[in-house]
Amino acid sequence: MYAIENDFDFIAMSFVRNKENIAELRTLLKEHNAEHIKIISKVENQEAIENLDEIIENSDWVMAARWDLWVEVPVEKLPFYQKQIVDKCIAHGKFFVIATHMLETMIENPFPTRAEVSDIYNAVMQQADCTMLSWETTIWKYPIDSVSMMTKIIIEAEKNTNYQHIDYSNEWLNQRDIEKKLLIKHGIEIAEKLELKWMVVLTKTWLLARLASAFRPKVKMYAFTHKPTTLRFMNSLFWIKAMLIDARLDNHWDNLTNAIEVLKAKSSVKSGDRLVAITDIRKNDKNIPVLEIITID
């Protein structure tokens, strides 16, 4: 109830064992008009591993919570289970987090071990959306140094990661969402083939940004919305730079123009640059997703 009363964006649900656990929480959120809160299912026991497919399918996001998982399962199986969680989440287009014991040494020491550096590096190579620190950044000695160290390792790993825009399941998408997904995929491919620097999406619900993030775009991706809640959701997505615009206009071109003006003011986008833009136009009382190649003037 505390999360609902304080307008949380996410709830990380501990010791999820099956889809019924997730359904129970969704029912509670619905009863209190808090369906906007996203559920992160923490995989941290053997039963969750056995029911991994249904947990991923019914969750918004998934976390490989390795602290409790390594207690619950044979420790030599932990790397395999982590890779299994990663691969299944990628196949479903679901956001996932690798958490705990990433820089455990830096709870007491200013520098990590070689094994910890390799752990973070390999998490990026496995294409994790997020790596998470725990005790390192709470009450212990080197919280800022821990974040700085993780950032440096991630940036270095990203230089050597080849994202191939692997397609993912349509199980959680309706027909209109599938159309948007294909538009996003081809927009990314167009931007890369034409060697464009930028890609822009305008979204109310964050779906376009979420679909784009799951394809691991290489071009710089900006996602605009007029809703602060949507902005907060998008801030956690892979390779998405979320921005807020004030306008709530029905005219998609006016919204896109406003977004481009924000880009020109806040980034290195300048006149003469070309970009791919994906947004919705209103036609016959329906929102229709549209892809455009724009030259900024």
XYZ file of N, CA and C in Angstrom, residues 197-290:
282
model
N 22.152 10.111 -37.814
C 22.627 10.169 -36.437
C 21.510 10.008 -35.413
N 20.286 10.318 -35.813
C 19.237 10.489 -34.829
C 17.975 9.720 -35.200
N 17.233 9.375 -34.162
C 15.914 8.814 -34.340
C 15.023 9.357 -33.229
N 13.796 9.725 -33.587
C 12.871 10.353 -32.645
C 11.560 9.578 -32.639
N 11.024 9.316 -31.438
C 9.673 8.777 -31.315
C 8.885 9.680 -30.378
N 7.612 9.856 -30.671
C 6.687 10.579 -29.807
C 5.680 9.576 -29.268
N 5.506 9.550 -27.956
C 4.674 8.514 -27.358
C 3.946 9.044 -26.132
N 2.719 8.580 -25.943
C 1.960 8.921 -24.742
C 2.139 7.863 -23.662
N 2.246 6.618 -24.093
C 2.220 5.499 -23.151
C 3.578 4.845 -22.931
N 4.602 5.254 -23.657
C 5.960 4.729 -23.660
C 6.120 3.447 -24.452
N 5.051 2.958 -25.123
C 5.140 1.701 -25.857
C 6.156 1.790 -26.989
N 6.129 2.865 -27.786
C 7.069 2.985 -28.900
C 8.507 2.941 -28.410
N 8.776 3.616 -27.304
C 10.134 3.616 -26.752
C 10.522 2.232 -26.256
N 9.579 1.543 -25.639
C 9.852 0.191 -25.134
C 10.132 -0.768 -26.285
N 9.349 -0.684 -27.347
C 9.567 -1.535 -28.515
C 10.932 -1.254 -29.139
N 11.279 0.029 -29.233
C 12.569 0.404 -29.816
C 13.733 -0.079 -28.968
N 13.614 0.081 -27.668
C 14.688 -0.320 -26.766
C 14.990 -1.808 -26.866
N 13.949 -2.627 -27.042
C 14.136 -4.078 -27.118
C 14.937 -4.495 -28.343
N 14.993 -3.639 -29.376
C 15.789 -3.934 -30.566
C 17.241 -3.474 -30.433
N 17.603 -2.844 -29.324
C 18.967 -2.380 -29.087
C 19.465 -1.464 -30.222
N 18.836 -0.299 -30.408
C 19.250 0.591 -31.506
C 20.674 1.099 -31.321
N 21.364 1.294 -32.442
C 22.714 1.845 -32.408
C 22.699 3.360 -32.601
N 21.685 3.874 -33.293
C 21.566 5.321 -33.474
C 21.051 5.938 -32.177
N 21.303 7.232 -31.993
C 20.808 7.918 -30.812
C 19.287 8.020 -30.894
N 18.626 7.565 -29.850
C 17.172 7.469 -29.842
C 16.610 8.424 -28.792
N 15.805 9.388 -29.258
C 15.139 10.320 -28.359
C 13.647 10.009 -28.337
N 13.085 9.923 -27.132
C 11.663 9.643 -26.977
C 11.006 10.811 -26.247
N 9.975 11.390 -26.867
C 9.303 12.559 -26.314
C 7.904 12.196 -25.833
N 7.513 12.803 -24.731
C 6.169 12.626 -24.207
C 5.764 13.884 -23.453
N 4.461 14.082 -23.262
C 3.996 15.197 -22.435
C 3.603 14.717 -21.035
N 3.769 13.407 -20.766
C 3.347 12.840 -19.489
C 4.557 12.547 -18.593
N 4.655 13.186 -17.429
C 5.796 12.939 -16.534
C 5.945 11.469 -16.132
N 4.840 10.755 -15.941
C 4.940 9.337 -15.575
C 5.603 8.536 -16.688
N 5.191 8.786 -17.922
C 5.798 8.109 -19.071
C 7.279 8.436 -19.157
N 7.630 9.690 -18.891
C 9.033 10.098 -18.908
C 9.846 9.267 -17.920
N 9.313 9.063 -16.732
C 10.045 8.290 -15.712
C 10.228 6.846 -16.150
N 9.191 6.242 -16.751
C 9.329 4.882 -17.249
C 10.439 4.800 -18.290
N 10.447 5.750 -19.227
C 11.391 5.693 -20.346
C 12.825 5.941 -19.918
N 13.007 6.625 -18.801
C 14.369 6.901 -18.328
C 15.155 5.631 -18.014
N 14.460 4.528 -17.809
C 15.143 3.286 -17.452
C 15.443 2.409 -18.660
N 14.986 2.802 -19.854
C 15.111 1.943 -21.029
C 16.485 2.031 -21.668
N 16.915 0.924 -22.256
C 18.206 0.841 -22.921
C 18.280 1.844 -24.079
N 19.322 2.692 -24.055
C 19.693 3.569 -25.166
C 18.628 4.606 -25.512
N 17.664 4.833 -24.619
C 16.612 5.810 -24.860
C 16.904 7.064 -24.041
N 16.912 8.204 -24.702
C 17.011 9.492 -24.021
C 15.606 10.084 -23.976
N 15.028 10.112 -22.797
C 13.646 10.565 -22.650
C 13.599 12.071 -22.420
N 12.651 12.734 -23.060
C 12.494 14.181 -22.928
C 11.016 14.543 -22.831
N 10.750 15.635 -22.125
C 9.388 16.097 -21.909
C 9.107 17.304 -22.800
N 7.932 17.302 -23.435
C 7.473 18.482 -24.165
C 6.159 18.934 -23.557
N 5.911 20.230 -23.581
C 4.737 20.793 -22.934
C 3.461 20.584 -23.737
N 3.589 20.578 -25.057
C 2.408 20.587 -25.905
C 1.609 19.294 -25.790
N 0.300 19.422 -25.870
C -0.598 18.275 -25.943
C -1.510 18.472 -27.152
N -0.901 18.672 -28.282
C -1.634 19.013 -29.492
C -2.079 17.768 -30.239
N -3.188 17.877 -30.960
C -3.651 16.767 -31.789
C -2.882 16.692 -33.099
N -2.263 17.792 -33.480
C -1.528 17.843 -34.746
C -0.145 17.234 -34.556
N 0.088 16.089 -35.180
C 1.358 15.388 -34.955
C 2.533 16.192 -35.455
N 2.338 16.967 -36.527
C 3.460 17.746 -37.065
C 3.875 18.852 -36.101
N 2.900 19.485 -35.434
C 3.236 20.511 -34.446
C 3.999 19.890 -33.274
N 3.564 18.713 -32.833
C 4.278 18.033 -31.758
C 5.701 17.680 -32.167
N 5.853 17.196 -33.391
C 7.178 16.825 -33.882
C 8.069 18.059 -34.010
N 7.496 19.148 -34.482
C 8.252 20.399 -34.581
C 8.723 20.856 -33.209
N 7.837 20.776 -32.224
C 8.224 21.137 -30.859
C 9.353 20.244 -30.350
N 9.259 18.951 -30.643
C 10.296 18.024 -30.206
C 11.643 18.363 -30.840
N 11.639 18.676 -32.110
C 12.885 19.007 -32.802
C 13.486 20.295 -32.246
N 12.643 21.261 -31.899
C 13.155 22.496 -31.301
C 13.825 22.213 -29.961
N 13.254 21.286 -29.183
C 13.878 20.890 -27.925
C 15.233 20.235 -28.189
N 15.291 19.363 -29.196
C 16.543 18.713 -29.544
C 17.607 19.729 -29.934
N 17.222 20.701 -30.730
C 18.187 21.709 -31.176
C 18.714 22.526 -29.997
N 17.872 22.707 -28.984
C 18.280 23.496 -27.827
C 19.102 22.691 -26.823
N 18.830 21.377 -26.718
C 19.420 20.578 -25.640
C 20.440 19.540 -26.098
N 20.630 19.375 -27.402
C 21.587 18.376 -27.881
C 22.368 18.971 -29.047
N 23.145 18.114 -29.701
C 23.988 18.588 -30.802
C 23.293 18.509 -32.150
N 21.979 18.254 -32.172
C 21.230 18.277 -33.426
C 21.233 19.694 -33.982
N 21.480 19.803 -35.284
C 21.565 21.131 -35.898
C 20.930 21.109 -37.276
N 20.753 22.285 -37.845
C 20.176 22.403 -39.179
C 20.995 21.606 -40.194
N 20.292 20.914 -41.076
C 20.941 20.085 -42.081
C 21.032 18.624 -41.702
N 20.928 18.321 -40.399
C 20.929 16.917 -39.960
C 19.640 16.233 -40.414
N 19.748 14.928 -40.670
C 18.572 14.137 -41.036
C 18.279 13.129 -39.935
N 17.017 12.843 -39.747
C 16.626 11.897 -38.709
C 15.378 11.136 -39.132
N 15.176 9.997 -38.493
C 13.952 9.213 -38.649
C 13.039 9.558 -37.491
N 11.781 9.865 -37.798
C 10.796 10.179 -36.767
C 9.614 9.227 -36.892
N 9.179 8.707 -35.749
C 7.998 7.835 -35.710
C 7.012 8.420 -34.704
N 5.815 8.653 -35.165
C 4.778 9.226 -34.318
C 3.421 8.758 -34.816
N 2.364 9.223 -34.170
C 1.004 8.874 -34.572
C 0.330 10.068 -35.238
N -0.437 9.810 -36.292
C -1.325 10.826 -36.844
C -2.756 10.396 -36.577
N -3.628 11.376 -36.482
C -5.036 11.100 -36.203
C -5.811 11.087 -37.512
N -6.473 9.977 -37.813
C -7.253 9.848 -39.042
C -8.470 8.982 -38.763
N -9.654 9.530 -39.098
C -10.912 8.807 -38.880
C -11.028 8.306 -37.444
N -10.665 9.194 -36.501
C -10.759 8.902 -35.066
C -9.873 7.743 -34.634
N -8.824 7.474 -35.389
C -7.870 6.438 -35.032
C -6.457 6.993 -35.082
N -5.587 6.476 -34.195
C -4.175 6.829 -34.234
C -3.446 5.871 -35.162
N -2.764 6.425 -36.146
C -2.048 5.615 -37.129
C -0.558 5.928 -37.023
N 0.288 4.933 -36.743
C 1.732 5.187 -36.646
C 2.329 5.506 -38.005
N 3.213 6.492 -38.025
C 3.798 6.974 -39.278
C 5.306 7.110 -39.114
